Amino acid sequence: MDKGNMPQEFYCSPADVVARRLLGKELVHHSAQGVTSGIIVETEAYMGPGDDASHSAKSKTRRNATMFGSAGRAYVYLIYGIHYCFNVTTDCDEVPSAVLIRALQPKLGLDLMRQRRRKDNLTQLCSGPGKLAQAMAFSMDLDGCSMLSDQLFARPGIAVNEREIVITTRVGISKAIALPLRFYLSGNAHVSVK
DNA sequence: GATTGGATCGCCT
DNA sequence: GGCGATCCAATCG
């Protein structure tokens, strides 16, 4: 019954708080091909109005609609016409915000990940948002999916000490570039950019 | 209606 | 270090 999933309340805080909170948690996806999972080692917070780098800085569109919904849902979008980015919505209903999952330390379903990625090296499987989306089979059909569901959820993984968390600026954006909203586990081999 | 740039990656030099 | 792949929506006109 209780699989130890993180509950709804886990996601109902500001994105920067949830971004730190997600580090060390295990992200699990049950797909038709099998189960894959990984320990979250790198995240970025996208806060909403006031954060010009966020998709939800402006009005609601079909693409960003999920960010305007309830917390604890997958927000998936296509970037550069090629790659998917996987986010988890956060905060109360009035605040459209999310956490981008940027890197995982692969745990379950390693062979399935290798097959999907067409790479063998462990550190090449999930060391970036586009990579982990491919390895975990995250695509548009998961947009809006609840993180409290059976097929997609987060659960406790490894213990993380606050001192292990490195805080830096976000990657690949052109607006609000100075905000310290990227978080990763110090020294972890799977982080996308050290 | 057309243009442009983006929360990326992998291959090329 | 540079560039092509290729979709969506914001910005221009």
Coordinates of C-alpha atoms (C1' of nucleotides) in Angstrom, one line a residue:
Chain A
M1 CA 0.0 0.0 0.0
D2 CA 2.4 2.7 1.2
K3 CA 5.3 2.6 -1.1
G4 CA 7.1 5.4 0.7
N5 CA 6.4 7.9 -2.0
M6 CA 6.8 11.6 -1.2
P7 CA 3.4 13.0 -0.3
Q8 CA 1.6 15.9 -1.9
E9 CA 2.8 18.3 0.8
F10 CA 6.4 17.6 -0.2
Y11 CA 5.8 19.6 -3.4
C12 CA 3.7 22.4 -1.9
S13 CA 6.6 24.8 -1.1
P14 CA 8.4 27.4 -3.2
A15 CA 10.4 25.9 -6.1
D16 CA 13.8 26.7 -4.6
V17 CA 12.9 24.9 -1.4
V18 CA 11.6 21.8 -3.3
A19 CA 14.7 21.9 -5.6
R20 CA 16.9 21.4 -2.5
R21 CA 14.5 18.9 -1.0
L22 CA 14.5 16.7 -4.1
L23 CA 18.3 16.1 -4.0
G24 CA 19.0 12.6 -2.9
K25 CA 15.5 11.4 -3.6
E26 CA 14.9 8.5 -6.0
L27 CA 12.9 9.3 -9.1
V28 CA 11.0 6.2 -10.4
H29 CA 9.2 5.6 -13.7
H30 CA 7.3 2.4 -14.4
S31 CA 7.0 2.2 -18.2
A32 CA 5.7 -0.5 -20.5
Q33 CA 9.3 -1.5 -21.2
G34 CA 10.1 -1.8 -17.5
V35 CA 11.2 0.2 -14.4
T36 CA 13.9 2.8 -14.4
S37 CA 15.0 5.0 -11.5
G38 CA 17.8 7.3 -10.4
I39 CA 18.9 9.4 -7.4
I40 CA 18.3 13.1 -8.1
V41 CA 21.7 14.8 -8.0
E42 CA 21.1 18.1 -9.8
T43 CA 18.0 20.4 -9.9
E44 CA 17.0 24.0 -11.0
A45 CA 14.2 26.1 -9.6
Y46 CA 11.9 28.1 -11.9
M47 CA 9.9 30.4 -9.7
G48 CA 7.1 31.9 -11.8
P49 CA 6.2 35.6 -12.1
G50 CA 9.2 37.7 -11.2
D51 CA 11.6 35.0 -12.5
D52 CA 12.1 36.0 -16.2
A53 CA 13.8 32.7 -17.0
S54 CA 10.7 30.7 -16.1
H55 CA 8.2 29.6 -18.7
S56 CA 5.5 30.8 -16.3
A57 CA 7.0 34.3 -16.1
K58 CA 4.2 35.4 -18.4
S59 CA 0.8 34.2 -19.3
K60 CA -0.6 30.7 -19.5
T61 CA -0.2 28.9 -22.8
R62 CA -0.9 25.4 -24.0
R63 CA 2.8 24.5 -23.5
N64 CA 3.2 25.8 -19.9
A65 CA -0.4 25.0 -18.7
T66 CA 0.8 22.3 -16.3
M67 CA 2.9 24.8 -14.4
F68 CA -0.3 26.7 -13.6
G69 CA -1.9 23.5 -12.1
S70 CA -1.5 21.8 -8.7
A71 CA 1.9 20.9 -7.2
G72 CA 3.4 17.4 -7.5
R73 CA 2.8 16.9 -11.3
A74 CA 5.2 16.2 -14.1
Y75 CA 5.7 19.2 -16.4
V76 CA 7.4 18.0 -19.6
Y77 CA 8.2 20.1 -22.7
L78 CA 10.1 19.8 -25.9
I79 CA 13.3 21.9 -26.1
Y80 CA 15.2 22.8 -29.3
G81 CA 12.8 20.7 -31.2
I82 CA 14.8 17.6 -30.1
H83 CA 15.0 17.0 -26.4
Y84 CA 12.5 16.7 -23.6
C85 CA 12.9 18.4 -20.2
F86 CA 11.3 16.9 -17.1
N87 CA 10.1 19.1 -14.3
V88 CA 8.0 18.7 -11.2
T89 CA 5.4 21.4 -10.4
T90 CA 5.7 23.1 -7.0
D91 CA 4.1 25.7 -4.6
C92 CA 0.5 26.5 -4.0
D93 CA -2.1 26.7 -6.9
E94 CA -1.6 30.5 -7.2
V95 CA 2.1 30.2 -8.0
P96 CA 3.0 28.6 -11.4
S97 CA 6.5 27.2 -10.7
A98 CA 8.5 24.0 -11.1
V99 CA 11.8 22.3 -10.5
L100 CA 13.8 21.1 -13.5
I101 CA 15.5 17.7 -12.9
R102 CA 18.9 18.1 -14.5
A103 CA 20.8 14.9 -13.6
L104 CA 20.3 11.5 -12.0
Q105 CA 22.6 8.9 -10.6
P106 CA 21.1 5.8 -12.4
K107 CA 19.8 3.1 -10.0
L108 CA 17.2 0.7 -11.4
G109 CA 16.9 -0.5 -15.0
L110 CA 20.5 0.3 -16.1
D111 CA 20.3 -2.0 -19.2
L112 CA 17.0 -0.4 -20.3
M113 CA 18.6 3.0 -19.9
R114 CA 21.7 2.0 -21.9
Q115 CA 19.4 0.7 -24.6
R116 CA 17.3 3.9 -24.8
R117 CA 20.4 6.1 -24.7
R118 CA 22.6 3.9 -27.0
K119 CA 25.4 4.5 -24.6
D120 CA 27.1 2.1 -22.1
N121 CA 29.0 4.5 -19.9
L122 CA 27.1 5.0 -16.6
T123 CA 27.9 8.7 -16.4
Q124 CA 26.6 9.3 -19.9
L125 CA 23.1 8.0 -19.2
C126 CA 21.5 10.7 -17.1
S127 CA 24.0 13.6 -16.8
G128 CA 21.8 16.3 -18.3
P129 CA 18.1 17.1 -18.6
G130 CA 17.8 15.8 -22.2
K131 CA 19.8 12.7 -21.4
L132 CA 17.8 11.6 -18.4
A133 CA 14.5 12.2 -20.2
Q134 CA 15.7 9.8 -22.9
A135 CA 17.0 7.3 -20.4
M136 CA 13.8 7.4 -18.3
A137 CA 11.4 7.5 -21.3
F138 CA 10.0 10.9 -20.3
S139 CA 8.1 12.5 -23.1
M140 CA 5.0 14.6 -23.7
D141 CA 2.6 11.8 -22.8
L142 CA 3.7 12.3 -19.1
D143 CA 3.0 16.0 -19.1
G144 CA 0.5 16.6 -16.3
C145 CA 1.0 13.1 -14.8
S146 CA 0.7 13.1 -11.0
M147 CA 3.9 12.3 -9.0
L148 CA 1.6 10.5 -6.5
S149 CA 0.7 7.9 -9.2
D150 CA 1.9 4.3 -9.4
Q151 CA 3.8 4.8 -12.6
L152 CA 5.7 8.0 -11.6
F153 CA 6.9 9.1 -8.2
A154 CA 9.8 10.1 -6.0
R155 CA 10.8 8.3 -2.8
P156 CA 13.6 8.6 -0.2
G157 CA 16.9 7.6 -1.7
I158 CA 20.1 8.7 0.0
A159 CA 20.7 11.0 2.9
V160 CA 21.9 14.4 2.0
N161 CA 23.7 16.8 4.3
E162 CA 23.1 20.6 3.7
R163 CA 26.9 21.0 3.4
E164 CA 27.0 18.7 0.4
I165 CA 24.7 21.0 -1.7
V166 CA 26.4 23.3 -4.1
I167 CA 24.4 26.4 -5.1
T168 CA 25.1 28.1 -8.4
T169 CA 23.4 30.0 -11.3
R170 CA 21.3 28.2 -13.8
V171 CA 22.5 26.7 -17.1
G172 CA 21.5 27.6 -20.6
I173 CA 19.3 30.6 -19.9
S174 CA 19.6 34.2 -21.1
K175 CA 17.4 36.0 -18.6
A176 CA 17.7 36.3 -14.8
I177 CA 21.1 34.7 -15.2
A178 CA 22.4 35.8 -11.8
L179 CA 19.9 34.1 -9.6
P180 CA 21.3 31.3 -7.4
L181 CA 18.7 28.6 -8.3
R182 CA 20.7 25.6 -9.3
F183 CA 21.5 22.9 -6.8
Y184 CA 23.7 19.8 -7.0
L185 CA 25.5 17.3 -4.9
S186 CA 29.1 18.2 -4.4
G187 CA 31.5 15.8 -6.2
N188 CA 28.8 13.6 -7.8
A189 CA 30.0 12.2 -11.1
H190 CA 26.6 12.5 -12.7
V191 CA 26.2 16.2 -12.4
S192 CA 25.9 17.9 -15.9
V193 CA 28.2 20.9 -15.3
K194 CA 30.5 21.1 -12.4
Chain B
dG1 C1' 2.3 35.7 -41.8
dA2 C1' 7.4 35.4 -41.1
dT3 C1' 11.2 35.4 -38.2
dT4 C1' 13.9 34.2 -34.2
dG5 C1' 15.6 32.1 -30.2
dG6 C1' 15.4 28.6 -26.7
dA7 C1' 15.8 25.4 -19.2
dT8 C1' 20.2 20.5 -25.2
dC9 C1' 23.1 17.1 -27.1
dG10 C1' 26.4 14.8 -30.0
dC11 C1' 29.4 15.1 -33.6
dC12 C1' 32.8 17.8 -35.9
dT13 C1' 37.2 20.3 -36.1
Chain C
dG1 C1' 35.0 25.5 -29.3
dG2 C1' 31.4 25.4 -33.1
dC3 C1' 27.3 23.9 -35.3
dG4 C1' 23.3 21.3 -36.9
dA5 C1' 19.1 19.0 -35.6
dT6 C1' 14.1 20.8 -35.8
dC7 C1' 9.5 22.2 -32.7
dC8 C1' 6.9 25.9 -30.3
dA9 C1' 5.6 30.3 -29.0
dA10 C1' 6.9 35.2 -28.5
dT11 C1' 8.0 39.0 -31.2
dC12 C1' 7.8 41.7 -35.0
dG13 C1' 5.5 43.7 -39.0

